[in-house]
Amino acid sequence: MKKYFVALVAVMALYACSSGEKDLKYRGLSMALPFQTFCDSLAGRGYAIDSAKTDSAFTRVVMARTGDHYRLMLAQQNGQLQALQENYTLSTNDSTRRFWQQLRDGFEKELDAWPNMPKHGDDHKIAKFETDGGFITITLENTYKPTLSVLYERK
């Protein structure tokens, strides 16, 4: 009887672990956290809200940290974080190309997955990774002013 009970507990534990929804993480922080908790966690890491670029309803919040070459834009709906985007400020087309490739290679290694590449030119590249919890999209647009962004979207 004791063996059956232990086996039943083991099966239930295995089911609980395997059926749990995997969430998307942003630099180790779960994006399944409530929006305010997520913002507070970022504030604890040194980010501050840029009130000039944040809307009054706090649907979109922009955060920045001194020393970083990007700003974060967070979008929420009903108190849940829906998407987060890093917008990089780099000065030359060559630096954005190199950094885009570094980001792509880093995500490829971290996620152990190949990205979907809907655009793959010299000056416009998109790499989209799918994870259990959402999507990560790296976008490069080298026009008159180079732009590079990384978008994290929850499923």
PDB file of N, CA and C in Angstrom, residues 43 48 74:
ATOM      1  N   ALA A  43      12.489  48.635 -11.146  1.00  0.00           N
ATOM      2  CA  ALA A  43      12.945  49.797 -10.371  1.00  0.00           C
ATOM      3  C   ALA A  43      14.010  49.371  -9.362  1.00  0.00           C
ATOM      4  N   ALA A  48      14.184  53.632 -14.034  1.00  0.00           N
ATOM      5  CA  ALA A  48      13.259  54.673 -13.589  1.00  0.00           C
ATOM      6  C   ALA A  48      12.256  54.944 -14.698  1.00  0.00           C
ATOM      7  N   LEU A  74       7.056  49.164 -21.914  1.00  0.00           N
ATOM      8  CA  LEU A  74       6.232  48.079 -21.402  1.00  0.00           C
ATOM      9  C   LEU A  74       4.778  48.366 -21.724  1.00  0.00           C
TER      10      LEU A  74
END
